[in-house]
PDB file of C-alpha atoms in Angstrom:
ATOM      1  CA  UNK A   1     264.865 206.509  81.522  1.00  0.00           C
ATOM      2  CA  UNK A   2     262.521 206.552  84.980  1.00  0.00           C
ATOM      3  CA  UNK A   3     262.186 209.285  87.173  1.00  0.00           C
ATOM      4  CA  UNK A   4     264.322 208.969  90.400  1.00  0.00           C
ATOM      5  CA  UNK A   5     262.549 208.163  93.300  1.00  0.00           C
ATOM      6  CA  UNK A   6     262.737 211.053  96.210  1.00  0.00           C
ATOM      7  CA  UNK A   7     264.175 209.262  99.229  1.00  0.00           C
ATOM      8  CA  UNK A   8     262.606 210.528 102.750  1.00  0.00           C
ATOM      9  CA  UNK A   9     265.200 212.514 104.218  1.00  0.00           C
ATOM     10  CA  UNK A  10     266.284 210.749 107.826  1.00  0.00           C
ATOM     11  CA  UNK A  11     265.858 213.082 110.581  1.00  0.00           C
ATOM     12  CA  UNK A  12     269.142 213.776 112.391  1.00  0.00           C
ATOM     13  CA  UNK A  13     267.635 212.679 115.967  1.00  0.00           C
ATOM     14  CA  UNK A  14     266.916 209.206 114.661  1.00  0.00           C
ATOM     15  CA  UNK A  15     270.390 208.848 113.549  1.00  0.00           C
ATOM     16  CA  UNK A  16     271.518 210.213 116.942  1.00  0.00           C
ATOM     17  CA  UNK A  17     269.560 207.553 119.115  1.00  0.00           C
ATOM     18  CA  UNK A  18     270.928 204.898 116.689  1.00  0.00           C
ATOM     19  CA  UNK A  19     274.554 206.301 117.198  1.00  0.00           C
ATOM     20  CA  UNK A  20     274.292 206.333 120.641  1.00  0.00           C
ATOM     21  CA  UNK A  21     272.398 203.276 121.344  1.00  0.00           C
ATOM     22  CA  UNK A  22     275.081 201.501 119.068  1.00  0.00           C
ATOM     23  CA  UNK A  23     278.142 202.872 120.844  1.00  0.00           C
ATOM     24  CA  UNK A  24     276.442 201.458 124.252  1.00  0.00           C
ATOM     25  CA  UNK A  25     275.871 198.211 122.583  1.00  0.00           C
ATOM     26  CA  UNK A  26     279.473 197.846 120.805  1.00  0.00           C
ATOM     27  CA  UNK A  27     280.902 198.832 124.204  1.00  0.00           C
ATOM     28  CA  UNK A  28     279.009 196.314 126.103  1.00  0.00           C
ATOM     29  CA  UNK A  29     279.868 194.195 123.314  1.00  0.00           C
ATOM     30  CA  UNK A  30     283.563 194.483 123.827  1.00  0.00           C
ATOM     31  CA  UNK A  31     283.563 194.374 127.083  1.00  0.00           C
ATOM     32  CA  UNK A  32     282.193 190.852 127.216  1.00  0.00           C
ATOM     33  CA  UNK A  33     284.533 189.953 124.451  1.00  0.00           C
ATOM     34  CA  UNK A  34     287.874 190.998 126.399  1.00  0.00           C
ATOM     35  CA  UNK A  35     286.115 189.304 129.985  1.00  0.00           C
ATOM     36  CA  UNK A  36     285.931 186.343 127.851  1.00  0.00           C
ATOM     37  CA  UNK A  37     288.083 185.994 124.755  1.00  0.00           C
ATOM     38  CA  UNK A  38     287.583 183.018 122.335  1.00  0.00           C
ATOM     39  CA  UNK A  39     290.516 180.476 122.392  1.00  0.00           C
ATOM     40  CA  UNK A  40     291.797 180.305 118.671  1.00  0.00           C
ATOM     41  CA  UNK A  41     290.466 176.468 117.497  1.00  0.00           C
ATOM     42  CA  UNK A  42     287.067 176.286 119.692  1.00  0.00           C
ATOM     43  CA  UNK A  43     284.077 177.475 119.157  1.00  0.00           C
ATOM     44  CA  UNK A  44     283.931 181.330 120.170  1.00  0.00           C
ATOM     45  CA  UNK A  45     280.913 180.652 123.025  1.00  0.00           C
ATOM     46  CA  UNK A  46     281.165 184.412 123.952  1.00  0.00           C
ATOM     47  CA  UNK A  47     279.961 185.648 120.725  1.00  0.00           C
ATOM     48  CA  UNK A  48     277.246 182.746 120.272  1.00  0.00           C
ATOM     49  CA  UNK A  49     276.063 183.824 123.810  1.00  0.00           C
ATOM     50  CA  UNK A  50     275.904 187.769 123.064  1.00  0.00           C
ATOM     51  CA  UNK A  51     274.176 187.153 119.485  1.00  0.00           C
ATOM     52  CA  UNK A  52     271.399 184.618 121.402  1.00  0.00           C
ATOM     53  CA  UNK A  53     270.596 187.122 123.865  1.00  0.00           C
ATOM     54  CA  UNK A  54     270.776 189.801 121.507  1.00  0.00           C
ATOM     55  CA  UNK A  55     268.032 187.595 119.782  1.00  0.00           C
ATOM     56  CA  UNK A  56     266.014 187.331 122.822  1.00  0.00           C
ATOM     57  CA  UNK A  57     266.263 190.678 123.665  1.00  0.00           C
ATOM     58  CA  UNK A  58     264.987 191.914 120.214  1.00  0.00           C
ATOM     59  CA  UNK A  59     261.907 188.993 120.765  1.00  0.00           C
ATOM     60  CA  UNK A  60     261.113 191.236 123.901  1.00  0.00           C
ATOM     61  CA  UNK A  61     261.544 194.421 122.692  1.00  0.00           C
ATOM     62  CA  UNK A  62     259.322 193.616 119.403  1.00  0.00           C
ATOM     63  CA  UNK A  63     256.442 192.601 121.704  1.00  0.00           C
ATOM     64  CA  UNK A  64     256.637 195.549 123.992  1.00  0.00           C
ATOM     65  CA  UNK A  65     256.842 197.736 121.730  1.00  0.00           C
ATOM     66  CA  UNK A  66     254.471 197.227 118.887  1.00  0.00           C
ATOM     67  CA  UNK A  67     251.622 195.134 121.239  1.00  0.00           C
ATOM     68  CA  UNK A  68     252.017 196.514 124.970  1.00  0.00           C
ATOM     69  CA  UNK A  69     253.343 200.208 125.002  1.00  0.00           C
ATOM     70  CA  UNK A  70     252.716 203.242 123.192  1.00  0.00           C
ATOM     71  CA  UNK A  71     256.191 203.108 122.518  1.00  0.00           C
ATOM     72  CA  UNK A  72     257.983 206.932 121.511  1.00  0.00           C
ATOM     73  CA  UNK A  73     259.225 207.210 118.237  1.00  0.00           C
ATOM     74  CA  UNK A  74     262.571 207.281 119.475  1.00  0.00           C
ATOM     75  CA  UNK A  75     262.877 204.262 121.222  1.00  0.00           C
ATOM     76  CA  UNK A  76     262.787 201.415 118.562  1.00  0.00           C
ATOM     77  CA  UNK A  77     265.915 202.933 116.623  1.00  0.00           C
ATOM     78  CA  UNK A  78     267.643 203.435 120.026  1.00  0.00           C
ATOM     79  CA  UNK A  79     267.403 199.866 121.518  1.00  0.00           C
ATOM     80  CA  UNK A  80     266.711 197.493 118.467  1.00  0.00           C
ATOM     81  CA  UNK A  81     268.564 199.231 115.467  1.00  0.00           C
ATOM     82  CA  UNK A  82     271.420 201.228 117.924  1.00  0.00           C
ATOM     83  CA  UNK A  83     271.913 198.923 121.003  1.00  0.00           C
ATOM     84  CA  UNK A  84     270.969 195.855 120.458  1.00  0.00           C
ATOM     85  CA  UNK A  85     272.574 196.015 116.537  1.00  0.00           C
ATOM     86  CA  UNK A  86     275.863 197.296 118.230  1.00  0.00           C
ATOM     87  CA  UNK A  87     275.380 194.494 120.728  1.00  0.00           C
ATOM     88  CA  UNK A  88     275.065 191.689 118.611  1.00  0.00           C
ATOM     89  CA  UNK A  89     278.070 191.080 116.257  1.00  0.00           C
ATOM     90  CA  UNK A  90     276.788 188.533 113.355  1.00  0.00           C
ATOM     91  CA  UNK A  91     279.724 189.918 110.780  1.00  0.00           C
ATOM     92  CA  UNK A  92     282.119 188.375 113.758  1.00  0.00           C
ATOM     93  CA  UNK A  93     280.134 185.796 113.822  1.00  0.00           C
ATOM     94  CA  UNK A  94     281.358 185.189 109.849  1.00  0.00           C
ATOM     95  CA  UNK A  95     284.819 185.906 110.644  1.00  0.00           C
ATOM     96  CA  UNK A  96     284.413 183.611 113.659  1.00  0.00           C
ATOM     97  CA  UNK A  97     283.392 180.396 111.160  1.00  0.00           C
ATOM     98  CA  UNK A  98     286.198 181.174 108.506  1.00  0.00           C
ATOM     99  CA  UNK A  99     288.880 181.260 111.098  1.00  0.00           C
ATOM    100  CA  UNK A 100     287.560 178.241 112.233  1.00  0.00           C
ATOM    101  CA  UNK A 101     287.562 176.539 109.188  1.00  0.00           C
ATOM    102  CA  UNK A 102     290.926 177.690 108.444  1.00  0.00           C
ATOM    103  CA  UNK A 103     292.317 176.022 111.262  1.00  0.00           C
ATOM    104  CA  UNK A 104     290.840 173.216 110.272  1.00  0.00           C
ATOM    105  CA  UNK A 105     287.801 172.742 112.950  1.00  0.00           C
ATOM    106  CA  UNK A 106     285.796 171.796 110.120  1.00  0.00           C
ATOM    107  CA  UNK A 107     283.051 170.591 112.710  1.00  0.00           C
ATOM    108  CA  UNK A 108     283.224 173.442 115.106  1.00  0.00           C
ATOM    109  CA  UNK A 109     282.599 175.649 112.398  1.00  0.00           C
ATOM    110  CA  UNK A 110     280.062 174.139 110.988  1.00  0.00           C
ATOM    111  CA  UNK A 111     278.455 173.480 113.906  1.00  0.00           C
ATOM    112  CA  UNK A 112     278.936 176.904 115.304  1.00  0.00           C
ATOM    113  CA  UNK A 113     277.724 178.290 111.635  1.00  0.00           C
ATOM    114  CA  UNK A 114     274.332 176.365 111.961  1.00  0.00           C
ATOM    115  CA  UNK A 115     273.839 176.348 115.762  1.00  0.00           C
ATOM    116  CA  UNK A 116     273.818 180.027 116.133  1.00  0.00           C
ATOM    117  CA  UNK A 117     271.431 180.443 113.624  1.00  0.00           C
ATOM    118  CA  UNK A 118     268.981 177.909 115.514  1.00  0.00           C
ATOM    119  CA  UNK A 119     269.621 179.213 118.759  1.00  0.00           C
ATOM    120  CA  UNK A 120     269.381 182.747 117.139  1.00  0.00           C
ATOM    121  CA  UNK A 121     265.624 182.562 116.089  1.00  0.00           C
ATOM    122  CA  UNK A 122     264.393 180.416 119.162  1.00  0.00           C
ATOM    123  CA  UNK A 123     265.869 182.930 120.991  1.00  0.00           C
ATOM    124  CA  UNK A 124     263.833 185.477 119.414  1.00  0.00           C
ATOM    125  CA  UNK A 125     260.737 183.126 119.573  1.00  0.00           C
ATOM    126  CA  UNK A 126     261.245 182.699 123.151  1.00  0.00           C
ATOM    127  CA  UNK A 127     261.351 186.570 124.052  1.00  0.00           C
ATOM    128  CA  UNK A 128     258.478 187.193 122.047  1.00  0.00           C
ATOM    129  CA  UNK A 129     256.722 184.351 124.209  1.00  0.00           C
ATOM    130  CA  UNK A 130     258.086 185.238 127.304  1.00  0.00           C
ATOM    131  CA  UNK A 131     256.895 189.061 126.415  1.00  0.00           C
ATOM    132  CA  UNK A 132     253.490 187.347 125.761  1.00  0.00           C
ATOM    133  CA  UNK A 133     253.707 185.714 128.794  1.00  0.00           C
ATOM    134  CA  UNK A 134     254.639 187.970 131.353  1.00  0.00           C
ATOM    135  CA  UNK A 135     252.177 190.928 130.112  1.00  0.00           C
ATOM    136  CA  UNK A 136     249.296 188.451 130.268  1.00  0.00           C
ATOM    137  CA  UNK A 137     249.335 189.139 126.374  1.00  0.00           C
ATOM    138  CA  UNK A 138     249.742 185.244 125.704  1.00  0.00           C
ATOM    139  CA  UNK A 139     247.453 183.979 122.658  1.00  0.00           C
ATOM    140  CA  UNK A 140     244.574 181.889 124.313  1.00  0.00           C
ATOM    141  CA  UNK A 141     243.776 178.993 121.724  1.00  0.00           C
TER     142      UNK A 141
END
């Protein structure tokens, strides 16, 4: 048999930015969910919009972070694995497309299953160009 690989050991602050970060995103999360609660049979538009901008806000983030700012160590784990993971909810998002296939909005679902996975990665697209863009970072062809 192999020799087990030695895992790095995670440092305990990274895992408290993430925890926090992801208790502020599931709470915003939540909040927006109980303001505006999916009706049972439609498409659940309050999750779609929270996972898009999620997506956006990653884009953003990604830019800022690895091509504008010296960014701490700490922040990357805080707002793209803690907040913006606790923010963005793509296992509802599963639930979300069974339910609706369950109750037989067989084209919701579907729809909803493939539209938020398009709107999902322009969105990210689009915040990494609108980073670009508003840093003056935008690739000159």
């Amino acid at each position: 048999m192999g020799q087990r690989a030695d895992t790095p050991a995670v440092e305990p602050m990274v895992l408290a930015v993430i925890s926090v970060g992801g208790a502020i995103g599931a709470m915003m999360r939540y909040g927006i969910g109980v303001w505006w609660p999916p009706r049972p049979g439609h498409v659940p538009w309050s999750t779609f919009t929270i996972n898009v901008m999620g997506c956006f806000a990653i884009g953003i983030l990604m830019i800022l972070i690895t091509e504008v700012w010296v960014a701490h160590r700490l922040l990357r784990p805080f707002l793209g694995v803690g907040l913006l993971g606790g923010f963005t909810t793509f296992s509802t998002y599963s639930l979300e497309v069974r339910r609706l296939l369950q109750s037989g909005a067989t084209v919701e679902a579907l729809g909803y299953l493939g539209g938020t996975v398009v709107a999902a990665l322009v969105a990210v697209v689009l915040g990494m160009g609108s980073a670009r863009w508003m840093t003056g970072r935008a690739r000159r062809t």
